[in-house]
Coordinates of C-alpha atoms in Angstrom, one line a residue:
Chain U
M1 CA -7.4 28.9 -23.0
S2 CA -9.1 31.4 -20.9
M3 CA -11.7 30.1 -18.5
P4 CA -15.0 32.2 -18.5
I5 CA -16.0 32.7 -14.9
P6 CA -19.7 32.2 -14.5
S7 CA -21.0 34.9 -12.2
T8 CA -23.4 32.5 -10.4
P9 CA -21.9 29.0 -10.9
G10 CA -23.9 25.9 -10.1
L11 CA -22.8 24.1 -7.0
K12 CA -22.1 20.4 -6.5
A13 CA -19.6 18.5 -4.4
T14 CA -16.5 16.8 -6.0
R15 CA -17.5 13.7 -4.1
Q16 CA -20.7 13.6 -6.3
G17 CA -18.4 13.8 -9.3
F18 CA -16.5 10.8 -8.0
G19 CA -19.7 8.8 -7.3
Q20 CA -21.0 9.5 -10.8
G21 CA -17.6 8.8 -12.4
L22 CA -17.2 5.5 -10.6
L23 CA -20.7 4.4 -11.6
E24 CA -19.9 5.2 -15.3
L25 CA -16.6 3.4 -15.0
G26 CA -18.3 0.4 -13.6
E27 CA -20.7 0.3 -16.5
K28 CA -17.7 0.6 -18.9
H29 CA -15.4 -2.0 -17.3
A30 CA -16.7 -5.2 -15.8
N31 CA -13.4 -5.7 -13.8
V32 CA -13.9 -2.6 -11.7
V33 CA -14.7 -3.6 -8.1
V34 CA -15.2 -1.3 -5.1
L35 CA -14.3 -1.7 -1.5
G36 CA -16.1 0.2 1.2
A37 CA -15.2 1.0 4.8
D38 CA -18.7 1.7 6.3
V39 CA -19.0 5.2 4.8
S40 CA -19.9 4.4 1.2
G41 CA -23.1 6.5 1.5
S42 CA -21.0 9.5 2.5
V43 CA -18.2 9.1 -0.1
L44 CA -20.9 8.2 -2.7
S45 CA -19.4 4.9 -3.8
S46 CA -22.9 3.9 -2.8
M47 CA -24.0 4.9 -6.3
F48 CA -21.8 2.0 -7.7
E49 CA -22.9 -0.3 -4.9
Q50 CA -26.6 0.1 -5.8
K51 CA -26.0 -0.6 -9.5
F52 CA -23.4 -3.4 -9.0
P53 CA -24.0 -5.0 -5.6
N54 CA -22.0 -8.1 -6.6
R55 CA -18.9 -6.0 -7.3
F56 CA -19.1 -4.0 -4.1
F57 CA -17.5 -5.3 -0.9
S58 CA -18.1 -3.9 2.6
I59 CA -14.9 -4.6 4.5
G60 CA -16.1 -2.8 7.6
I61 CA -14.1 -0.2 9.6
A62 CA -10.9 -1.9 8.6
E63 CA -9.0 0.4 6.3
Q64 CA -5.6 -1.4 6.5
N65 CA -7.3 -4.6 5.4
A66 CA -9.3 -2.9 2.7
T67 CA -6.1 -1.6 1.2
T68 CA -4.3 -4.9 1.2
I69 CA -7.4 -6.8 0.0
A70 CA -7.5 -4.4 -2.9
A71 CA -3.8 -5.3 -3.7
G72 CA -4.8 -9.0 -3.7
L73 CA -7.8 -8.3 -6.0
A74 CA -5.5 -6.5 -8.4
L75 CA -3.1 -9.4 -8.7
S76 CA -5.1 -11.1 -11.4
G77 CA -6.6 -8.1 -13.2
K78 CA -9.4 -6.6 -11.2
I79 CA -9.4 -2.8 -10.9
P80 CA -10.2 -2.2 -7.2
F81 CA -11.2 1.2 -5.9
F82 CA -11.1 1.7 -2.2
A83 CA -13.0 4.7 -1.1
S84 CA -13.3 6.3 2.3
Y85 CA -12.2 9.5 4.0
G86 CA -8.7 10.5 3.0
A87 CA -7.7 10.6 6.7
F88 CA -8.2 6.8 6.7
T89 CA -7.3 5.9 3.1
A90 CA -4.0 7.8 3.0
M91 CA -2.7 7.8 6.5
R92 CA -4.1 5.1 8.7
N93 CA -3.0 2.6 6.1
A94 CA 0.3 4.1 5.2
D95 CA 2.4 0.9 5.5
Q96 CA -0.1 -1.0 3.4
L97 CA 0.0 1.7 0.7
R98 CA 3.8 1.8 0.8
I99 CA 4.4 -1.9 0.6
S100 CA 1.4 -3.8 -0.6
V101 CA 0.3 -1.2 -3.1
C102 CA 3.2 0.9 -4.3
Y103 CA 6.2 -1.5 -3.9
N104 CA 4.2 -4.2 -5.5
E105 CA 2.9 -1.8 -8.2
A106 CA -0.6 -3.1 -7.5
N107 CA -3.2 -1.5 -9.8
V108 CA -5.2 -0.2 -6.8
K109 CA -7.2 3.1 -6.9
I110 CA -7.6 4.9 -3.6
A111 CA -10.3 7.6 -3.1
G112 CA -9.7 10.1 -0.4
S113 CA -12.9 12.0 0.3
H114 CA -13.5 14.7 2.9
S115 CA -10.2 16.4 2.3
G116 CA -9.3 19.7 3.8
V117 CA -11.1 22.0 6.3
T118 CA -14.2 22.2 4.1
V119 CA -15.2 18.9 5.8
G120 CA -16.7 21.3 8.3
P121 CA -18.3 20.1 11.5
D122 CA -16.4 16.8 11.7
G123 CA -13.4 18.8 12.9
A124 CA -9.7 18.2 12.7
T125 CA -9.6 14.4 12.9
H126 CA -11.5 14.0 9.7
Q127 CA -10.0 16.9 7.8
V128 CA -7.0 15.3 6.1
L129 CA -4.4 18.0 5.3
E130 CA -1.3 15.9 5.0
D131 CA -2.2 13.2 2.5
L132 CA -0.5 14.8 -0.5
A133 CA 2.8 15.2 1.4
L134 CA 2.7 11.6 2.6
L135 CA 1.7 10.0 -0.7
R136 CA 3.9 12.2 -2.9
A137 CA 6.9 10.5 -1.4
L138 CA 5.8 7.0 -2.5
P139 CA 7.3 5.7 -5.7
H140 CA 4.8 4.6 -8.4
M141 CA 2.0 6.7 -6.9
T142 CA -0.1 9.0 -9.1
L143 CA -1.9 11.8 -7.2
V144 CA -4.9 13.7 -8.6
V145 CA -6.9 16.6 -7.0
P146 CA -9.8 17.6 -9.3
C147 CA -11.1 21.2 -9.1
D148 CA -14.8 20.7 -9.5
Y149 CA -17.6 18.2 -10.0
E150 CA -17.0 17.6 -13.7
E151 CA -13.3 17.2 -13.3
A152 CA -13.8 14.8 -10.4
R153 CA -16.0 12.7 -12.7
R154 CA -13.4 12.7 -15.5
A155 CA -10.5 12.1 -13.1
T156 CA -12.2 9.0 -11.8
H157 CA -12.4 7.7 -15.3
A158 CA -8.8 8.6 -15.9
I159 CA -7.3 6.9 -12.9
G160 CA -9.4 3.8 -13.6
E161 CA -8.0 3.6 -17.1
M162 CA -4.3 4.1 -16.3
H163 CA -2.3 1.2 -14.9
G164 CA -0.7 1.5 -11.4
P165 CA -1.5 2.9 -8.0
A166 CA -3.4 6.2 -7.9
Y167 CA -5.0 8.4 -5.3
L168 CA -7.9 10.7 -6.0
R169 CA -8.5 13.5 -3.5
F170 CA -11.8 15.2 -3.3
S171 CA -14.2 17.1 -1.0
R172 CA -17.4 16.8 1.0
D173 CA -18.7 20.3 0.6
T174 CA -20.4 21.7 -2.5
S175 CA -18.3 24.0 -4.7
A176 CA -18.5 26.0 -7.9
M177 CA -18.9 24.1 -11.1
F178 CA -16.9 25.8 -13.8
T179 CA -15.3 23.1 -16.1
T180 CA -17.2 21.3 -18.7
A181 CA -16.7 18.1 -20.8
E182 CA -14.9 20.3 -23.3
T183 CA -12.3 21.6 -20.8
P184 CA -8.9 20.0 -21.5
F185 CA -8.1 17.3 -19.0
R186 CA -5.3 14.8 -19.2
L187 CA -3.5 13.2 -16.3
G188 CA -0.1 14.8 -15.7
K189 CA -0.9 17.9 -17.7
A190 CA -1.5 21.2 -15.9
E191 CA -3.9 23.4 -17.7
I192 CA -3.8 27.2 -18.1
F193 CA -7.3 28.4 -17.2
R194 CA -6.5 32.1 -17.6
E195 CA -3.7 33.7 -19.6
G196 CA -1.4 36.3 -18.1
N197 CA 2.3 37.0 -17.8
D198 CA 2.5 39.1 -14.6
V199 CA 2.3 36.3 -12.0
A200 CA 1.3 32.7 -12.1
L201 CA -1.3 31.3 -9.7
I202 CA -0.9 27.5 -9.5
A203 CA -3.7 25.8 -7.7
C204 CA -5.4 22.5 -7.2
G205 CA -8.8 21.3 -5.9
L206 CA -11.3 23.8 -4.6
L207 CA -8.7 26.6 -4.6
V208 CA -8.6 26.7 -8.4
W209 CA -11.9 28.6 -8.2
E210 CA -10.4 30.9 -5.6
A211 CA -7.4 31.5 -7.8
L212 CA -9.7 32.5 -10.7
L213 CA -11.4 35.0 -8.3
A214 CA -8.1 36.4 -7.2
A215 CA -7.0 36.8 -10.8
D216 CA -10.1 38.8 -11.5
E217 CA -9.4 41.1 -8.5
L218 CA -5.8 41.6 -9.5
E219 CA -6.8 42.7 -12.9
K220 CA -9.7 44.9 -11.7
R221 CA -7.7 46.7 -8.9
H222 CA -4.2 46.8 -10.3
G223 CA -4.3 45.8 -14.0
I224 CA -2.2 42.8 -13.1
K225 CA -2.7 39.9 -15.5
A226 CA -2.3 36.7 -13.6
R227 CA -1.9 33.3 -15.3
V228 CA -4.1 30.8 -13.5
I229 CA -3.0 27.2 -13.8
N230 CA -5.1 24.2 -12.7
C231 CA -2.5 21.7 -11.5
H232 CA -4.8 18.7 -10.9
T233 CA -2.1 16.1 -11.1
I234 CA 0.3 16.6 -8.2
K235 CA 2.3 13.5 -9.2
P236 CA 3.7 13.2 -11.8
I237 CA 4.0 17.0 -11.7
D238 CA 3.9 18.9 -15.0
I239 CA 7.5 20.2 -15.1
K240 CA 7.1 21.9 -18.5
T241 CA 4.0 24.0 -17.7
I242 CA 5.5 25.1 -14.3
T243 CA 8.9 26.0 -15.7
E244 CA 7.3 28.0 -18.4
A245 CA 5.2 29.8 -15.8
A246 CA 8.4 30.7 -13.9
Q247 CA 10.2 31.9 -17.0
Q248 CA 7.3 33.9 -18.4
C249 CA 5.7 35.3 -15.2
G250 CA 8.7 35.5 -12.9
A251 CA 6.6 35.1 -9.7
I252 CA 4.5 32.2 -8.5
V253 CA 1.8 31.6 -5.9
T254 CA 0.6 28.1 -5.1
A255 CA -2.8 27.5 -3.5
E256 CA -4.1 24.2 -2.0
E257 CA -6.4 23.1 0.8
H258 CA -3.5 21.2 2.4
Q259 CA -0.5 21.9 4.6
V260 CA 2.0 24.3 2.9
H261 CA 4.6 21.6 3.5
G262 CA 5.0 18.8 1.0
G263 CA 1.9 19.2 -1.1
L264 CA 1.3 21.1 -4.3
G265 CA 3.4 24.1 -3.1
G266 CA 6.3 21.7 -2.3
A267 CA 6.0 19.9 -5.6
V268 CA 6.0 23.2 -7.6
A269 CA 8.9 24.6 -5.5
E270 CA 11.0 21.5 -6.3
V271 CA 10.5 22.2 -10.0
V272 CA 11.1 25.9 -9.7
V273 CA 14.3 25.8 -7.7
K274 CA 15.8 23.3 -10.1
N275 CA 14.8 24.8 -13.4
Y276 CA 14.1 28.5 -13.0
P277 CA 14.2 30.0 -9.4
V278 CA 11.7 32.9 -9.0
P279 CA 10.0 34.3 -5.9
M280 CA 7.2 32.0 -4.7
E281 CA 4.4 32.3 -2.1
L282 CA 2.5 29.3 -0.7
V283 CA -1.1 29.5 0.3
G284 CA -2.4 26.6 2.3
M285 CA -2.6 25.4 5.9
K286 CA 0.2 26.8 7.9
D287 CA 1.4 23.9 10.0
S288 CA -1.7 23.5 12.1
F289 CA -4.7 21.2 12.4
G290 CA -8.1 22.2 11.2
G291 CA -11.2 22.8 13.3
S292 CA -14.9 22.6 13.3
G293 CA -17.2 25.1 11.7
E294 CA -18.9 26.1 8.5
P295 CA -16.8 25.1 5.5
K296 CA -16.6 28.6 4.0
E297 CA -15.8 30.2 7.3
L298 CA -13.1 27.7 7.9
L299 CA -11.4 28.5 4.6
Q300 CA -11.4 32.1 5.7
K301 CA -10.2 31.3 9.2
F302 CA -7.3 29.3 8.0
G303 CA -6.4 31.6 5.1
M304 CA -7.3 29.7 2.0
T305 CA -9.5 32.0 0.0
W306 CA -9.0 34.4 -3.0
R307 CA -7.9 37.1 -0.6
E308 CA -4.8 35.3 0.5
I309 CA -4.0 34.3 -3.1
Y310 CA -4.5 37.9 -4.1
A311 CA -2.2 39.3 -1.4
S312 CA 0.4 36.6 -1.9
A313 CA 0.5 37.5 -5.7
L314 CA 1.2 41.1 -4.8
A315 CA 3.9 40.0 -2.4
A316 CA 5.5 37.7 -5.0
I317 CA 5.4 40.4 -7.6
E318 CA 7.0 42.9 -5.2
R319 CA 9.7 40.5 -4.3
R320 CA 10.5 40.0 -8.0
D321 CA 10.4 43.6 -9.0
K322 CA 12.3 45.1 -6.0
G323 CA 14.7 42.2 -5.7
F324 CA 13.6 41.3 -2.2
K325 CA 14.9 38.0 -1.0
T326 CA 12.2 37.4 1.7
L327 CA 8.6 38.0 2.4
R328 CA 9.6 39.9 5.6
Q329 CA 11.1 42.7 3.5
V330 CA 7.8 43.0 1.6
K331 CA 5.8 43.0 4.8
D332 CA 7.9 45.9 6.2
I333 CA 6.7 48.2 3.4
A334 CA 3.5 46.6 2.0
P335 CA 0.4 46.8 4.2
Y336 CA -1.7 44.4 2.0
V337 CA 0.2 41.3 2.9
G338 CA -1.8 39.2 5.3
E339 CA -4.9 41.3 4.6
Chain Y
M1 CA -1.8 -35.7 -2.3
A2 CA -2.9 -39.3 -1.6
A3 CA -5.1 -39.9 1.4
T4 CA -2.3 -41.7 3.1
L5 CA 1.4 -41.3 2.4
T6 CA 3.4 -44.4 1.5
E7 CA 6.7 -45.2 3.3
S8 CA 8.6 -44.4 0.2
R9 CA 6.7 -41.1 -0.3
I10 CA 7.5 -40.1 3.2
H11 CA 11.2 -41.0 2.6
D12 CA 11.2 -38.8 -0.5
L13 CA 9.7 -35.8 1.4
Q14 CA 12.2 -36.3 4.2
A15 CA 15.1 -36.4 1.7
L16 CA 13.9 -33.2 0.0
A17 CA 13.5 -31.5 3.4
L18 CA 17.1 -32.4 4.3
R19 CA 18.4 -30.9 1.1
V20 CA 16.3 -27.7 1.8
R21 CA 17.8 -27.5 5.3
E22 CA 21.3 -27.9 3.8
H23 CA 20.6 -24.9 1.6
I24 CA 19.3 -22.9 4.6
V25 CA 22.5 -23.6 6.5
R26 CA 24.6 -22.7 3.6
M27 CA 22.8 -19.3 3.4
S28 CA 23.5 -18.7 7.1
T29 CA 27.0 -17.2 6.5
D30 CA 28.6 -14.3 4.8
G31 CA 25.9 -12.0 6.2
G32 CA 23.7 -14.7 7.5
C33 CA 19.9 -15.1 7.6
F34 CA 17.0 -15.9 9.9
T35 CA 18.1 -19.6 10.2
G36 CA 15.9 -20.7 13.0
A37 CA 12.6 -19.6 11.6
S38 CA 13.6 -20.9 8.1
L39 CA 14.3 -24.4 9.6
S40 CA 10.9 -24.4 11.5
C41 CA 8.8 -24.0 8.3
A42 CA 11.0 -26.1 6.0
D43 CA 8.8 -29.3 6.3
L44 CA 5.6 -27.2 5.8
L45 CA 6.9 -25.7 2.5
V46 CA 8.3 -29.0 1.3
Y47 CA 5.0 -30.7 1.9
L48 CA 2.9 -27.9 0.2
Y49 CA 5.2 -27.6 -2.9
S50 CA 5.4 -31.4 -3.4
D51 CA 2.3 -32.0 -5.4
V52 CA -0.1 -30.7 -2.7
L53 CA -0.6 -27.2 -4.1
N54 CA -1.3 -26.8 -7.8
I55 CA 1.7 -24.5 -8.3
S56 CA 4.6 -25.4 -10.6
P57 CA 7.1 -23.6 -12.7
D58 CA 4.8 -24.2 -15.7
N59 CA 1.6 -22.6 -14.3
L60 CA 2.8 -19.5 -12.6
R61 CA 0.7 -17.3 -14.9
S62 CA -2.4 -19.4 -14.7
P63 CA -5.1 -17.7 -12.7
D64 CA -6.7 -21.0 -11.6
R65 CA -3.5 -22.3 -9.9
D66 CA -3.3 -22.5 -6.1
Y67 CA -1.6 -19.6 -4.4
C68 CA 0.9 -19.7 -1.5
F69 CA 1.9 -16.5 0.3
L70 CA 4.7 -16.4 2.8
S71 CA 3.7 -13.6 5.2
K72 CA 6.4 -14.1 7.8
G73 CA 8.9 -13.1 5.1
H74 CA 12.1 -13.5 7.0
D75 CA 12.1 -17.3 6.7
V76 CA 12.5 -16.8 2.9
P77 CA 15.6 -19.1 2.7
A78 CA 13.3 -22.0 3.3
L79 CA 11.0 -20.9 0.4
Y80 CA 13.9 -20.2 -2.0
A81 CA 15.5 -23.5 -1.2
T82 CA 12.2 -25.4 -1.7
L83 CA 11.5 -23.5 -5.0
A84 CA 15.0 -24.2 -6.2
E85 CA 14.7 -27.9 -5.4
R86 CA 11.3 -28.0 -7.2
G87 CA 12.8 -26.4 -10.4
F88 CA 11.4 -22.9 -10.2
F89 CA 14.9 -21.6 -10.7
A90 CA 18.5 -22.9 -10.7
K91 CA 19.9 -24.1 -7.4
E92 CA 23.1 -22.4 -8.3
R93 CA 21.3 -19.1 -7.9
L94 CA 21.0 -19.6 -4.1
K95 CA 24.7 -18.8 -4.0
N96 CA 23.7 -15.2 -4.9
H97 CA 22.3 -14.8 -1.4
L98 CA 22.7 -11.1 -0.3
K99 CA 24.5 -10.3 -3.6
T100 CA 23.6 -6.9 -5.1
N101 CA 23.1 -8.4 -8.5
D102 CA 20.2 -10.7 -7.5
F103 CA 17.0 -10.6 -5.5
I104 CA 17.8 -13.1 -2.8
Y105 CA 17.9 -11.3 0.5
W106 CA 16.2 -11.4 3.8
H107 CA 12.6 -10.9 2.5
P108 CA 10.6 -12.4 -0.4
N109 CA 11.0 -10.5 -3.8
V110 CA 8.5 -11.1 -6.6
N111 CA 11.3 -11.1 -9.1
M112 CA 12.1 -14.6 -7.9
P113 CA 10.0 -17.2 -9.8
G114 CA 7.3 -18.6 -7.5
V115 CA 7.1 -15.6 -5.2
E116 CA 3.6 -14.1 -5.6
F117 CA 4.1 -10.8 -3.7
H118 CA 6.8 -8.6 -2.1
S119 CA 6.6 -9.1 1.6
G120 CA 8.6 -8.1 4.7
S121 CA 6.3 -5.8 6.7
L122 CA 4.5 -8.3 8.9
G123 CA 0.7 -8.5 8.9
H124 CA 0.1 -7.8 5.2
L125 CA -0.2 -11.0 3.3
L126 CA -3.2 -12.5 5.1
S127 CA -5.2 -9.6 3.6
V128 CA -3.5 -9.8 0.2
A129 CA -4.4 -13.5 0.2
M130 CA -8.0 -12.5 1.1
G131 CA -8.1 -10.3 -1.9
V132 CA -6.9 -13.1 -4.1
A133 CA -9.4 -15.5 -2.5
L134 CA -12.2 -13.1 -3.1
D135 CA -11.2 -12.6 -6.7
C136 CA -11.0 -16.4 -7.2
K137 CA -14.5 -16.8 -5.7
L138 CA -15.8 -14.1 -8.0
R139 CA -14.4 -16.0 -11.0
G140 CA -16.0 -19.3 -9.8
Q141 CA -12.7 -21.1 -9.2
T142 CA -12.2 -23.9 -6.7
N143 CA -8.5 -23.4 -6.1
R144 CA -7.0 -22.9 -2.6
I145 CA -5.2 -19.8 -1.3
V146 CA -2.7 -20.6 1.4
V147 CA -0.9 -18.0 3.6
I148 CA 1.8 -18.9 6.1
L149 CA 1.9 -16.7 9.1
G150 CA 4.5 -16.6 11.9
D151 CA 3.3 -17.0 15.4
G152 CA 5.0 -13.8 16.4
E153 CA 3.2 -12.1 13.5
L154 CA -0.1 -12.8 15.3
N155 CA 0.9 -9.7 17.4
E156 CA -0.1 -7.5 14.4
G157 CA -3.6 -6.0 14.7
T158 CA -4.1 -6.4 10.9
I159 CA -4.1 -10.2 11.4
W160 CA -7.1 -10.0 13.6
E161 CA -8.8 -7.4 11.5
G162 CA -8.3 -9.8 8.6
T163 CA -9.5 -12.8 10.6
L164 CA -12.8 -11.0 11.2
V165 CA -13.2 -9.8 7.7
A166 CA -12.3 -13.2 6.0
K167 CA -15.2 -14.8 7.9
A168 CA -17.5 -12.0 6.8
L169 CA -16.4 -12.4 3.2
K170 CA -17.0 -16.2 3.5
L171 CA -13.6 -17.1 2.2
G172 CA -13.8 -20.9 2.3
N173 CA -11.0 -21.1 -0.2
L174 CA -8.6 -19.4 2.3
T175 CA -6.3 -21.6 4.4
V176 CA -3.9 -20.1 7.0
I177 CA -1.0 -22.1 8.3
V178 CA 0.6 -20.7 11.5
D179 CA 4.2 -21.8 11.9
R180 CA 4.0 -22.2 15.6
N181 CA 7.7 -22.3 16.5
E182 CA 7.1 -20.6 19.9
F183 CA 9.6 -17.8 19.4
Q184 CA 9.6 -14.3 18.1
A185 CA 13.0 -12.7 17.7
N186 CA 15.0 -13.4 20.8
I187 CA 12.2 -14.4 23.2
R188 CA 9.5 -17.0 23.6
T189 CA 6.1 -15.8 22.5
E190 CA 4.5 -16.9 25.7
D191 CA 7.0 -14.7 27.7
L192 CA 6.2 -11.6 25.6
V193 CA 2.6 -11.5 24.3
P194 CA 1.0 -14.9 25.2
L195 CA -0.8 -16.4 22.2
E196 CA -2.3 -19.6 23.6
P197 CA -4.9 -21.0 23.2
I198 CA -4.4 -20.0 19.5
E199 CA -7.1 -22.3 18.1
N200 CA -9.7 -20.9 20.4
K201 CA -9.0 -17.4 19.2
F202 CA -9.5 -18.3 15.6
R203 CA -12.6 -20.5 16.5
A204 CA -14.1 -17.5 18.3
F205 CA -13.7 -15.6 15.1
G206 CA -15.7 -18.3 13.3
W207 CA -12.8 -20.2 11.6
E208 CA -12.3 -23.9 11.3
T209 CA -9.2 -25.0 13.1
A210 CA -6.7 -27.9 13.2
R211 CA -3.5 -28.4 15.1
V212 CA -0.7 -30.7 14.0
N213 CA 2.9 -31.5 14.3
G214 CA 4.4 -29.4 11.6
H215 CA 7.4 -31.7 11.1
D216 CA 5.3 -34.9 10.6
F217 CA 4.4 -35.4 7.0
T218 CA 1.8 -38.0 7.9
A219 CA 0.1 -35.7 10.3
L220 CA 0.3 -32.7 7.9
N221 CA -1.2 -34.9 5.2
A222 CA -4.1 -36.0 7.4
A223 CA -4.8 -32.4 8.3
W224 CA -4.6 -31.3 4.7
N225 CA -7.0 -34.0 3.5
A226 CA -9.4 -33.1 6.3
L227 CA -9.7 -29.5 5.1
P228 CA -13.3 -28.5 4.1
A229 CA -13.9 -28.0 0.3
T230 CA -12.9 -24.6 -1.0
T231 CA -16.4 -24.0 -2.1
G232 CA -17.5 -23.6 1.5
D233 CA -18.0 -20.4 3.5
T234 CA -15.6 -20.9 6.3
P235 CA -11.9 -20.1 6.2
T236 CA -9.5 -22.6 7.9
V237 CA -6.4 -22.3 10.0
I238 CA -3.9 -25.1 10.6
I239 CA -1.7 -24.4 13.7
A240 CA 1.5 -26.3 12.9
D241 CA 3.6 -26.9 16.0
T242 CA 7.2 -26.6 15.0
V243 CA 10.6 -26.3 16.5
R244 CA 12.7 -23.2 15.7
G245 CA 16.0 -24.5 14.4
K246 CA 14.5 -27.9 13.6
G247 CA 17.1 -30.4 12.4
I248 CA 20.1 -28.9 14.1
P249 CA 20.1 -29.8 17.8
S250 CA 22.7 -27.2 18.7
I251 CA 20.5 -24.3 17.7
E252 CA 17.0 -25.8 18.3
R253 CA 14.7 -23.8 20.6
R254 CA 17.4 -21.3 21.4
A255 CA 16.4 -17.7 21.9
D256 CA 19.8 -16.5 20.9
R257 CA 19.8 -18.3 17.5
W258 CA 17.2 -16.3 15.7
F259 CA 19.4 -14.6 13.2
C260 CA 22.6 -16.6 12.5
N261 CA 25.8 -15.6 10.7
F262 CA 28.1 -18.6 11.0
S263 CA 31.7 -19.0 9.9
H264 CA 32.4 -21.2 7.0
D265 CA 33.9 -23.9 9.3
E266 CA 30.7 -23.8 11.4
V267 CA 28.5 -24.2 8.3
K268 CA 30.5 -27.4 7.5
M269 CA 29.9 -28.6 11.1
L270 CA 26.2 -27.8 11.0
V271 CA 25.7 -29.7 7.8
Q272 CA 27.3 -32.7 9.4
E273 CA 25.0 -32.2 12.4
L274 CA 22.0 -32.1 10.0
H275 CA 23.1 -35.6 8.8
G276 CA 23.1 -36.9 12.4
E277 CA 26.8 -36.5 13.4
A278 CA 27.8 -35.1 16.8
I279 CA 29.7 -31.8 16.5
G280 CA 31.7 -29.5 18.8
E281 CA 30.7 -26.1 20.3
L282 CA 29.7 -23.3 18.0
T283 CA 31.9 -20.3 18.5
S284 CA 30.1 -17.7 16.4
E285 CA 28.5 -14.8 18.2
A286 CA 24.9 -15.5 19.2
L287 CA 22.7 -12.5 18.6
H288 CA 20.4 -10.8 21.0
V289 CA 18.4 -8.2 19.2
R290 CA 15.8 -6.6 21.3

């Protein structure tokens, strides 16, 4: 499909999509229960809490316990969601996730809100940028990063209706709404949002929108037709769609609001090196912690906007066409890299 | 269980506990196991699984059964020996200890009938049990959820986080039993991170407490029968005072007999010692792991 880009898209936060999706899921399934860790109003599990007060449990600021209590609730058929900030639902409780949830294959759903630098003024402690890398290594875990409000709503339904541990990563800040109820969405299936064979831009979360903007610029300025792929499911990764992108485009850029190590870029690279090695550039956090500021300015400061995706696409294409082995060779001759 | 135990009932429990201890000793070779901690909780497990808890090989899928979680997972030989003696699986299977083709190793594995949850990382199963207790309350059940903690395990912060939260969630159907054998690894708890007075700590968190001799079936039975109804709001803890290595004087209360890997000859001697015979000196290497 080709995703029409609205010139002035509406804005809503993916956390609102989660809140709405969780509420709907609760209406649909009586065995959905929700655990909170004192921030339900902020991650919007409060919408469920208001409708189903008897199925919502405030555990307090005790994320390790909330995780293991969820595993206990799941033993006899409840579908527990534990929602808080990703910094605390993916990392503070890592041993609990590893053993009580994943090793026991407990049907626990973890919501990691406030991911990435777009958390804004909270600063580095609350801006989780390592959760995908950590959780991707856990057997049995499913990882989903929706790209906008509607996809967050649908992804919440999807993880609630699959069996097994799952982590949903979403954001605090508002972002462009560009998918609809008709946009294809299936767990584990990356979707082509824009057709093209010159370079593949594979993104997740809020950077899918930035990838679409980058594709527009590549076409306008250079006539380059970029394939934009929304890779919302980081695990299990869609090997077929990624391999086809490598074969048909010959150059790949990944983009994520996460460390460049171990997240979407790492997952795509693992598929590419095994099946069809092509030049790849990774857009994301470059091994640093975030910082405080306005969300949009922080994306610029840390290099996670359409500009970096655009420049990385040109670099990847140049590496492919000129047979360059490294980005350094491109940088020596190409002024636009790092623009 | 009856309000008071008859002489013959006590005799039966003691005979079962002796068989369980024999299994533990026989698992303490060819790779070995955590013998001392297994022997300290043997009487507790024998008591709980002998018609006290509503758990049997026939009701393992029934959601209204009682639940028992062994959080201090390294004493699993005591659990497997008890489950085997109670017919959850064949006693022959205990011979597969540490074999690659079975699930009997140093920590509980859910593939063994009667094990509710994989455990091994300390400090998890109190909260897992809390989740089950909450679920049972939501379903209006009156069953009891038991979790056995090691005293050393009380070092874990998640235990105290859970102790706070269990009270907040009003989990009157949750009963913790602390196997208070006074040791963790190769040191006395009071010489490392002092725990006493343990009951006061739980009481300060709003729990009901009891303290008993964990090797005395009459005392255990009295404490069990005095537990408040599961429909109440207050979780309970029984501090069971036990002896690490209980039943084998040559390894009782010894810091260096935490993990034991005896020779086959020593296993024969220790079984004799279990049955009250005097034995010679153990020559296997005592382990200091700190």
